[in-house]
Coordinates of C-alpha atoms in Angstrom, one line a residue:
M25 CA 101.7 83.8 131.7
S26 CA 101.2 81.3 128.9
A27 CA 103.6 78.3 129.4
S28 CA 103.7 77.7 125.6
T29 CA 104.7 81.1 124.5
G30 CA 106.3 82.8 127.4
Y31 CA 104.1 85.9 126.9
Y32 CA 101.6 87.4 129.3
L33 CA 98.0 87.2 128.4
E34 CA 95.5 89.8 129.6
D35 CA 93.2 88.7 132.4
E36 CA 89.7 88.4 130.9
E37 CA 87.9 89.6 134.0
K38 CA 90.1 92.7 134.0
S39 CA 89.3 93.5 130.4
I40 CA 85.6 93.1 131.1
A41 CA 85.9 95.5 134.0
R42 CA 87.7 98.0 131.7
L43 CA 84.7 97.9 129.4
E44 CA 82.5 99.5 132.1
D45 CA 85.0 102.4 132.4
A46 CA 83.8 105.2 130.1
R47 CA 87.4 106.6 130.2
D48 CA 88.7 103.4 128.6
V49 CA 88.9 103.8 124.8
Y50 CA 89.5 100.2 124.0
A51 CA 87.7 96.9 123.5
I52 CA 84.4 98.2 122.3
E53 CA 83.6 95.4 119.9
A54 CA 82.3 93.1 122.6
A55 CA 80.8 95.9 124.7
P56 CA 77.1 95.8 125.6
D57 CA 74.9 98.6 124.2
R58 CA 74.9 100.5 127.6
V59 CA 78.7 100.8 127.5
I60 CA 78.8 102.2 124.0
V61 CA 76.0 104.7 124.9
K62 CA 77.9 105.6 128.0
R63 CA 81.1 106.3 126.1
F64 CA 79.7 108.0 123.0
G65 CA 76.6 109.7 124.3
R66 CA 74.0 110.5 121.6
L67 CA 76.1 108.7 119.0
G68 CA 76.0 105.5 121.1
P69 CA 72.7 104.0 119.6
F70 CA 73.9 104.7 116.1
L71 CA 77.3 103.2 116.6
S72 CA 75.8 100.2 118.4
R73 CA 73.6 99.5 115.4
L74 CA 76.5 100.1 113.0
F75 CA 78.7 97.6 114.9
A76 CA 75.9 95.1 115.1
S77 CA 75.5 95.3 111.3
G78 CA 79.0 94.0 110.8
I79 CA 81.2 97.1 110.8
E80 CA 84.4 96.3 112.7
A81 CA 84.5 98.1 116.0
H82 CA 88.0 96.8 116.9
G83 CA 90.8 99.3 116.4
V84 CA 94.2 99.4 117.9
E85 CA 93.2 97.6 121.1
R86 CA 94.7 94.2 121.7
V87 CA 92.7 91.2 120.4
L88 CA 92.2 88.9 123.4
E89 CA 92.5 85.1 123.0
N90 CA 88.7 84.6 123.3
Q91 CA 88.1 87.1 120.5
R92 CA 90.4 85.5 117.9
E93 CA 87.9 83.7 115.7
S94 CA 90.2 83.5 112.8
K95 CA 92.2 80.3 112.5
N96 CA 93.0 80.3 108.8
A97 CA 96.7 81.0 108.7
W98 CA 96.7 80.4 104.9
N99 CA 95.2 83.9 104.6
N100 CA 98.8 85.2 105.2
I101 CA 99.8 83.9 101.8
L102 CA 96.6 84.5 99.9
M103 CA 96.2 88.1 101.1
W104 CA 99.7 89.1 100.2
W105 CA 99.4 87.3 96.9
S106 CA 96.4 89.5 96.0
V107 CA 98.0 92.7 97.3
N108 CA 101.1 92.2 95.1
T109 CA 99.7 90.5 91.9
V110 CA 98.7 94.0 90.7
F111 CA 99.2 96.3 87.8
D112 CA 101.1 99.0 89.7
I113 CA 104.1 96.7 90.4
I114 CA 104.8 96.2 86.7
P115 CA 106.5 99.7 86.5
I116 CA 109.0 98.6 89.0
G117 CA 110.3 96.0 86.7
V118 CA 110.2 98.5 83.8
L119 CA 112.6 100.7 85.8
A120 CA 115.3 98.1 85.4
R121 CA 115.7 99.0 81.8
S122 CA 114.2 102.5 81.4
T123 CA 116.1 104.1 84.3
F124 CA 119.0 101.8 85.2
T125 CA 119.7 100.3 81.7
L126 CA 120.2 96.8 83.2
S127 CA 120.1 93.7 81.0
F128 CA 117.3 91.3 81.5
G129 CA 119.6 88.8 83.3
N130 CA 121.0 91.3 85.7
A131 CA 117.5 92.7 86.4
V132 CA 116.2 89.2 87.3
A133 CA 119.1 88.4 89.5
T134 CA 118.7 91.8 91.3
I135 CA 115.0 91.3 91.8
L136 CA 115.4 87.8 93.3
C137 CA 118.3 88.6 95.6
F138 CA 117.1 91.9 97.0
G139 CA 113.5 90.7 97.1
A140 CA 114.5 87.7 99.2
L141 CA 116.1 90.0 101.8
G142 CA 113.2 92.4 101.9
A143 CA 110.7 89.5 102.2
V144 CA 112.6 88.1 105.2
A145 CA 112.3 91.5 107.0
T146 CA 108.6 91.9 106.4
A147 CA 107.8 88.3 107.2
F148 CA 109.5 88.7 110.6
V149 CA 107.3 91.6 111.6
A150 CA 104.2 89.6 110.5
T151 CA 105.1 86.9 113.1
L152 CA 104.5 89.4 115.9
G153 CA 100.8 89.7 115.1
P154 CA 99.6 86.4 116.5
I155 CA 102.1 86.5 119.4
T156 CA 100.8 89.8 120.7
G157 CA 97.4 90.3 119.3
L158 CA 98.4 93.9 118.5
R159 CA 98.6 96.1 115.4
T160 CA 102.1 96.8 114.1
M161 CA 102.4 100.4 115.3
V162 CA 101.2 99.5 118.8
I163 CA 103.9 96.8 119.0
T164 CA 106.5 99.6 118.7
R165 CA 105.5 100.8 122.2
F166 CA 107.4 97.9 123.7
S167 CA 110.6 99.2 122.1
S168 CA 110.2 102.9 121.7
G169 CA 107.6 103.8 124.3
Y170 CA 104.3 105.7 123.9
L171 CA 106.0 108.8 122.3
G172 CA 108.1 106.6 119.9
C173 CA 104.9 104.9 118.8
T174 CA 103.4 108.3 118.0
I175 CA 106.4 109.2 115.9
Y176 CA 106.3 105.9 114.0
S177 CA 102.6 106.3 113.5
V178 CA 103.0 109.7 111.9
L179 CA 105.6 108.4 109.6
N180 CA 103.4 105.4 108.7
I181 CA 100.4 107.6 108.0
L182 CA 102.4 109.7 105.6
T183 CA 103.9 106.6 104.0
Q184 CA 100.5 104.8 103.5
L185 CA 98.8 108.0 102.3
G186 CA 101.7 108.7 99.9
F187 CA 101.6 105.2 98.4
A188 CA 97.8 105.3 98.2
T189 CA 97.9 108.6 96.3
T190 CA 100.3 107.1 93.7
T191 CA 98.1 104.0 93.4
V192 CA 94.8 105.8 92.8
I193 CA 96.4 108.1 90.3
L194 CA 97.9 105.1 88.3
G195 CA 94.7 103.1 88.4
G196 CA 92.5 106.1 87.6
Q197 CA 94.6 107.3 84.7
T198 CA 94.8 103.8 83.3
L199 CA 91.0 103.5 83.4
S200 CA 90.6 106.9 81.7
N201 CA 93.2 106.0 78.9
I202 CA 91.5 102.7 78.0
N203 CA 89.1 104.5 75.8
P204 CA 90.3 108.1 75.7
G205 CA 87.7 110.8 76.0
T206 CA 85.0 108.7 77.7
L207 CA 86.1 108.7 81.3
P208 CA 87.9 111.7 82.9
S209 CA 90.9 110.8 85.0
V210 CA 89.3 112.5 88.0
V211 CA 86.4 110.1 87.8
G212 CA 88.8 107.1 87.4
I213 CA 90.7 108.2 90.6
I214 CA 87.5 108.5 92.6
I215 CA 86.4 105.0 91.4
I216 CA 89.6 103.4 92.5
G217 CA 89.4 105.3 95.9
V218 CA 85.8 104.3 96.6
C219 CA 86.4 100.6 95.6
S220 CA 89.4 100.6 98.1
L221 CA 87.3 102.3 100.8
I222 CA 84.4 99.9 101.1
P223 CA 86.2 96.8 102.4
C224 CA 88.2 98.9 104.8
V225 CA 85.1 100.5 106.3
V226 CA 83.6 97.0 106.9
G227 CA 86.8 95.9 108.5
Y228 CA 89.3 93.0 109.0
N229 CA 87.1 90.1 107.9
M230 CA 85.9 91.9 104.7
V231 CA 89.5 92.8 103.8
H232 CA 90.6 89.2 104.1
F233 CA 87.6 88.0 102.2
Y234 CA 88.3 90.3 99.3
E235 CA 92.1 89.6 99.3
R236 CA 91.5 85.9 99.5
Y237 CA 90.2 85.8 95.9
A238 CA 91.2 89.0 94.1
W239 CA 94.5 87.5 92.9
I240 CA 92.8 84.9 90.8
I241 CA 91.4 87.3 88.2
T242 CA 94.5 89.5 88.2
L243 CA 96.8 86.5 87.7
I244 CA 94.8 85.5 84.6
G245 CA 95.3 89.0 83.2
M246 CA 99.0 88.8 84.0
L247 CA 99.3 85.4 82.2
F248 CA 97.7 87.0 79.1
L249 CA 100.3 89.7 79.3
C250 CA 103.0 87.2 79.6
G251 CA 101.8 85.1 76.7
L252 CA 101.1 88.0 74.3
G253 CA 104.5 89.5 75.2
G254 CA 106.1 86.3 74.1
K255 CA 104.1 86.3 70.9
A256 CA 105.3 89.9 70.2
G257 CA 108.9 88.6 70.8
Y258 CA 111.0 88.8 73.9
N259 CA 114.6 89.4 73.1
I260 CA 116.5 89.1 76.4
N261 CA 119.8 89.9 74.7
A262 CA 118.6 93.2 73.1
Q263 CA 119.5 95.3 76.2
K264 CA 123.1 94.0 76.7
P265 CA 124.7 96.6 74.4
L266 CA 122.9 99.4 76.2
Q267 CA 124.0 98.3 79.7
E268 CA 126.7 100.1 81.5
E269 CA 130.2 98.6 81.2
M270 CA 131.3 96.3 84.0
G271 CA 132.6 98.1 87.1
H272 CA 131.7 101.3 88.9
A273 CA 128.7 102.4 86.8
L274 CA 127.1 98.9 86.5
T275 CA 127.5 98.4 90.3
A276 CA 125.7 101.7 91.0
D277 CA 122.8 100.7 88.7
I278 CA 122.4 97.3 90.3
L279 CA 122.6 98.7 93.8
S280 CA 120.1 101.5 93.1
F281 CA 117.6 99.3 91.5
G282 CA 118.1 96.7 94.2
G283 CA 117.4 99.3 96.8
I284 CA 114.1 100.1 95.1
V285 CA 113.1 96.4 95.0
F286 CA 114.1 95.9 98.6
G287 CA 112.0 98.9 99.6
L288 CA 109.0 97.5 97.6
F289 CA 109.1 94.5 100.0
T290 CA 109.9 96.2 103.3
G291 CA 107.3 98.9 102.5
W292 CA 104.7 96.4 103.9
A293 CA 106.6 95.8 107.2
P294 CA 105.0 98.7 109.1
I295 CA 101.6 97.1 108.6
A296 CA 102.5 93.4 108.4
A297 CA 101.0 92.5 111.8
D298 CA 97.8 94.3 111.2
F299 CA 96.3 91.5 109.2
N300 CA 97.0 88.4 111.3
C301 CA 96.6 89.7 114.9
R302 CA 93.4 87.6 115.2
L303 CA 95.2 84.3 114.7
P304 CA 95.6 82.2 117.9
A305 CA 98.7 83.0 119.9
D306 CA 99.9 79.5 119.6
T307 CA 100.1 79.7 115.8
S308 CA 103.5 78.6 114.7
P309 CA 105.7 81.7 114.1
M310 CA 107.6 79.8 111.5
R311 CA 104.4 79.0 109.7
V312 CA 103.4 82.6 109.7
F313 CA 106.9 83.6 108.5
L314 CA 107.0 81.2 105.6
L315 CA 103.4 82.0 104.4
T316 CA 104.1 85.7 104.5
F317 CA 107.5 85.3 102.9
F318 CA 106.2 83.4 99.9
G319 CA 103.0 85.5 99.8
L320 CA 105.3 88.4 99.1
F321 CA 108.3 86.9 97.2
I322 CA 106.5 84.9 94.5
P323 CA 104.0 87.5 93.2
I324 CA 106.3 90.5 93.5
C325 CA 109.1 88.7 91.7
F326 CA 106.8 87.4 89.1
V327 CA 105.2 90.8 88.3
T328 CA 108.4 92.8 88.4
I329 CA 110.2 90.2 86.2
L330 CA 107.2 90.4 83.8
G331 CA 107.7 94.2 83.7
A332 CA 111.4 93.8 82.9
A333 CA 110.6 91.2 80.2
L334 CA 108.1 93.5 78.5
M335 CA 110.9 96.0 78.0
T336 CA 112.8 93.5 75.9
I337 CA 110.3 93.6 73.1
T338 CA 112.0 95.4 70.2
D339 CA 109.0 95.8 67.8
P340 CA 108.9 99.5 66.8
A341 CA 105.2 99.7 67.6
Y342 CA 105.8 98.6 71.2
V343 CA 108.8 100.9 71.7
A344 CA 106.7 103.8 70.4
A345 CA 103.8 102.8 72.7
F346 CA 106.1 103.0 75.7
R347 CA 107.6 106.3 74.7
S348 CA 104.2 107.9 74.3
G349 CA 102.3 106.2 77.1
S350 CA 104.9 104.8 79.5
T351 CA 104.0 101.5 81.2
G352 CA 100.2 101.9 80.5
G353 CA 100.8 102.5 76.9
L354 CA 103.1 99.4 76.6
V355 CA 100.6 97.1 78.4
A356 CA 97.8 98.4 76.1
Q357 CA 99.9 97.7 73.1
V358 CA 100.7 94.2 74.3
L359 CA 97.0 93.5 74.8
S360 CA 95.9 95.1 71.5
P361 CA 95.8 91.9 69.4
L362 CA 92.8 90.8 71.5
G363 CA 90.8 93.8 70.5
H364 CA 87.9 94.6 72.9
F365 CA 88.7 91.6 75.0
G366 CA 92.2 93.1 75.5
Q367 CA 90.6 96.3 76.7
F368 CA 88.5 94.3 79.1
I369 CA 91.6 92.7 80.5
L370 CA 93.2 96.1 80.8
V371 CA 90.1 97.3 82.8
L372 CA 90.6 94.3 85.2
L373 CA 94.3 95.1 85.5
S374 CA 93.5 98.7 86.3
L375 CA 91.1 97.7 89.0
S376 CA 93.6 95.3 90.4
V377 CA 95.3 98.2 92.2
V378 CA 92.3 98.2 94.6
A379 CA 93.8 95.1 96.2
N380 CA 97.1 96.9 96.6
N381 CA 95.4 100.0 98.0
I382 CA 93.2 98.3 100.6
P383 CA 96.0 97.6 103.1
N384 CA 97.2 101.3 102.8
T385 CA 93.7 102.6 103.5
Y386 CA 93.0 100.2 106.4
S387 CA 96.3 100.6 108.2
A388 CA 96.4 104.4 107.7
G389 CA 93.2 104.5 109.9
L390 CA 94.8 102.2 112.5
S391 CA 97.9 104.4 112.6
M392 CA 95.7 107.4 113.2
Q393 CA 94.2 105.7 116.2
A394 CA 97.7 104.7 117.5
L395 CA 98.6 108.3 117.9
G396 CA 97.2 108.2 121.4
R397 CA 94.0 107.9 123.4
P398 CA 92.3 111.1 122.2
F399 CA 92.6 109.6 118.6
A400 CA 91.8 106.0 119.6
I401 CA 88.5 106.9 121.2
I402 CA 87.2 107.9 117.7
P403 CA 85.9 104.7 115.9
R404 CA 88.3 103.2 113.3
F405 CA 85.9 103.6 110.4
F406 CA 86.0 107.4 110.8
W407 CA 89.8 107.5 110.3
V408 CA 89.5 105.2 107.3
L409 CA 87.1 107.7 105.7
L410 CA 89.5 110.5 106.5
A411 CA 92.4 108.7 104.9
F412 CA 90.2 108.1 101.8
V413 CA 89.4 111.8 101.5
A414 CA 93.0 112.8 102.0
Y415 CA 94.6 110.5 99.4
T416 CA 91.8 110.9 96.8
T417 CA 92.0 114.7 97.1
A418 CA 95.7 114.5 96.7
G419 CA 95.4 112.2 93.8
V420 CA 93.0 114.5 92.0
A421 CA 95.1 117.6 92.7
G422 CA 98.4 116.1 91.7
R423 CA 97.4 113.8 88.9
E424 CA 99.2 115.9 86.2
H425 CA 102.5 116.7 87.9
F426 CA 103.0 114.5 90.9
S427 CA 105.6 111.9 89.6
T428 CA 109.0 113.4 90.3
I429 CA 108.2 115.3 93.5
L430 CA 106.1 112.4 95.0
S431 CA 108.6 109.7 94.0
N432 CA 111.4 111.6 95.7
F433 CA 109.3 112.2 98.8
L434 CA 108.4 108.5 99.1
R435 CA 111.9 107.4 98.5
I436 CA 113.2 109.5 101.3
L437 CA 110.2 108.7 103.6
G438 CA 110.6 105.0 103.0
D439 CA 114.0 104.9 104.6
W440 CA 112.4 104.9 108.0
T441 CA 111.2 101.3 107.6
A442 CA 114.8 100.1 107.7
F443 CA 115.5 101.3 111.2
F444 CA 111.9 100.5 112.3
I445 CA 112.5 96.8 111.4
V446 CA 115.9 96.7 113.2
I447 CA 114.7 98.3 116.4
V448 CA 111.7 96.0 116.6
A449 CA 113.8 93.0 115.8
E450 CA 116.5 93.8 118.4
E451 CA 113.8 94.4 121.1
H452 CA 112.2 91.1 120.2
F453 CA 115.2 88.8 119.9
I454 CA 117.4 90.4 122.6
F455 CA 115.3 92.1 125.3
R456 CA 112.0 90.3 125.0
R457 CA 113.1 86.7 124.6
K458 CA 112.1 84.3 127.2
N459 CA 115.4 84.5 129.1
G460 CA 116.1 88.2 128.3
P461 CA 116.2 91.0 130.8
L462 CA 112.5 91.7 130.3
G463 CA 111.3 88.1 130.0
G464 CA 108.8 88.5 127.2
Y465 CA 106.0 90.9 126.6
N466 CA 103.6 91.9 129.4
L467 CA 100.7 92.5 127.1
D468 CA 98.6 94.1 129.8
D469 CA 100.9 97.1 129.6
Y470 CA 100.4 98.0 125.9
D471 CA 98.3 101.0 126.8
T472 CA 99.9 102.0 130.1
P473 CA 102.6 104.6 129.4
S474 CA 104.0 104.3 133.0
K475 CA 104.8 100.6 132.5
L476 CA 106.1 100.9 128.9
P477 CA 109.7 101.8 128.0
V478 CA 110.5 105.4 128.4
G479 CA 111.3 105.3 124.7
V480 CA 114.6 107.4 124.7
A481 CA 116.6 104.5 123.3
G482 CA 114.2 103.8 120.5
I483 CA 113.8 107.4 119.5
L484 CA 117.6 108.2 119.6
A485 CA 118.4 105.0 117.7
G486 CA 115.8 106.1 115.1
C487 CA 117.4 109.5 114.9
F488 CA 120.8 107.8 114.3
G489 CA 119.2 105.7 111.6
A490 CA 117.8 108.8 109.9
A491 CA 121.3 110.3 110.0
G492 CA 122.6 107.1 108.4
A493 CA 120.0 107.3 105.6
V494 CA 121.0 110.9 104.9
I495 CA 124.7 110.0 104.7
G496 CA 124.0 107.2 102.3
M497 CA 121.5 109.0 100.2
S498 CA 122.1 109.9 96.6
Q499 CA 119.1 111.6 95.0
A500 CA 120.1 112.3 91.5
G501 CA 116.9 114.2 90.9
H502 CA 117.0 116.0 94.2
Q503 CA 118.7 119.2 93.0
H504 CA 121.8 117.0 92.3
R505 CA 122.8 117.0 95.9
I506 CA 124.7 113.8 96.6
S507 CA 126.1 112.7 100.0
P508 CA 129.8 112.0 100.4
L509 CA 129.3 108.2 100.6
G510 CA 126.7 108.3 97.8
E511 CA 129.2 110.1 95.6
M512 CA 131.6 107.2 95.9
V513 CA 129.3 104.8 93.9
G514 CA 126.7 107.2 92.5
A515 CA 123.9 105.2 94.1
E516 CA 121.8 105.1 97.2
I517 CA 124.2 102.9 99.1
G518 CA 122.7 102.7 102.6
F519 CA 121.8 99.0 102.2
E520 CA 125.0 98.0 100.4
V521 CA 127.5 99.5 102.8
C522 CA 126.4 96.8 105.2
I523 CA 127.6 94.2 102.7
I524 CA 130.9 96.0 102.1
F525 CA 131.6 96.0 105.8
G526 CA 130.4 92.4 106.2
C527 CA 127.5 93.5 108.4
L528 CA 124.8 91.3 106.8
D529 CA 123.3 89.2 109.5
I530 CA 119.9 87.8 108.6
D531 CA 119.4 86.1 112.0
S532 CA 119.5 89.4 113.9
L533 CA 118.0 91.4 111.0
T534 CA 120.6 94.2 111.2
G535 CA 122.0 94.4 107.7
F536 CA 119.4 96.0 105.6
K537 CA 120.4 99.6 105.1
L538 CA 123.0 102.0 106.4
A539 CA 120.1 103.4 108.4
A540 CA 119.6 100.0 109.9
V541 CA 123.3 99.6 110.8
F542 CA 123.3 103.0 112.6
S543 CA 120.2 102.1 114.5
A544 CA 121.4 98.6 115.3
V545 CA 124.7 99.6 116.8
T546 CA 123.2 102.4 118.9
Y547 CA 119.9 100.8 120.0
F548 CA 121.4 97.9 121.9
P549 CA 123.6 99.9 124.3
L550 CA 121.0 102.7 124.7
R551 CA 118.2 100.2 125.5
A552 CA 120.4 98.2 127.9
L553 CA 121.2 101.5 129.7
E554 CA 117.5 102.5 129.7
I555 CA 116.5 99.2 131.2
R556 CA 119.2 99.5 133.9
L557 CA 118.1 103.0 134.9
T558 CA 114.3 102.5 134.6
G559 CA 113.7 98.8 134.9
R560 CA 111.4 98.8 131.9

């Protein structure tokens, strides 16, 4: 056991011995050719050459200490900066006015406050990557067992594919609308999908290389938008007369919009450890936390506030552009004074969604491997290809009528991240702390079901969390069915009930949604009982 971290490290000789076992589905990146041939038969020579060419062979297996060549912790901030300085986050800021009729001041305050809470939750999950050397979904095995990990992986696959579908549609349709009639939206969707696929097939290092620099070009485009919007005339007071009166209705709008902002941040939590698990185990968790926090908070707040600001332009031409072409039409109108150069910037902004879609694609493949050994034995790049085919096909099929159905689906599905974060946090801070009942993580056990938790506590706590989400849900467009608690404020109040009851506790990470509260209060006693009965 490492004296510096209190966490068990896998014995290197044991891992080498495992490589020779054809039944072992893990650790093939460092395997000699004979082991790959033994495991994959006739495909062995092809895969051996493929991995030798630079395609990442690592999947959901733990990255051992001697395999962690990456020491650049600054990638945590640069990667998330690129992922979130993108065109498809602008519409979130637009929602503050178009859907919730908030004034610019209230929109900015909501973005900053709810964004900070969401960034804290995701940054915490990111700290577990260097500590364990595991991907995010596999980490859940230490709280919810092998079966619980499978359930979380299914939810994560659906979430990542859903978000990827919306991303390729937005990027593809924007490309096709830059010069109408020249590029079909289907072709635009395929272009975005292929551009997202290439770095993910190559793997971890290529993903980080792309994301390290992609933000630079996109930020320049965003600054053009910001400056040209100012030239057109921001009027931050224009929306005040349209805002709901102080009281019940305004509170509902702020809470509903805040929930969307919070979900925008925590939507990255189920994949946050996937992209830093190759950092050394002694990397400071506080450093990882802060770099991830600011890598999320600064760009997301900047881009969403920019979207809210663009909605304050009162020029009739800009208002008409938004009504006819939504966010894309408004952005095109803002850039129109630059002529063809403005169209070029719009192309760059359209392609920026690739940086946002790469993590969805990469982690969807990992989550497919995390379903279990029969899935993990299939190389990672195959699952990445399957994810690409799935969301590109869905994007092409649903490009004309996907918005309402898909947004409701993702809004419901996204609630699972709340109880996911709380369960992982309680396991880490209460049961896996150095002096806790389990004394840290025995990382040798990550793929041994008989030594992992049974998972009853994690699964039941997740079910209670889902029940909490249903109680707090108010889906105005979901056949007008509103829950009893939702009816009280006319908003999705899961997150906010925690504040009303004084449950917000950032240190233990238990105050993010009503789903999180239900999971938090049930997981602790259930897990304590599970440990007492099973010893694991």
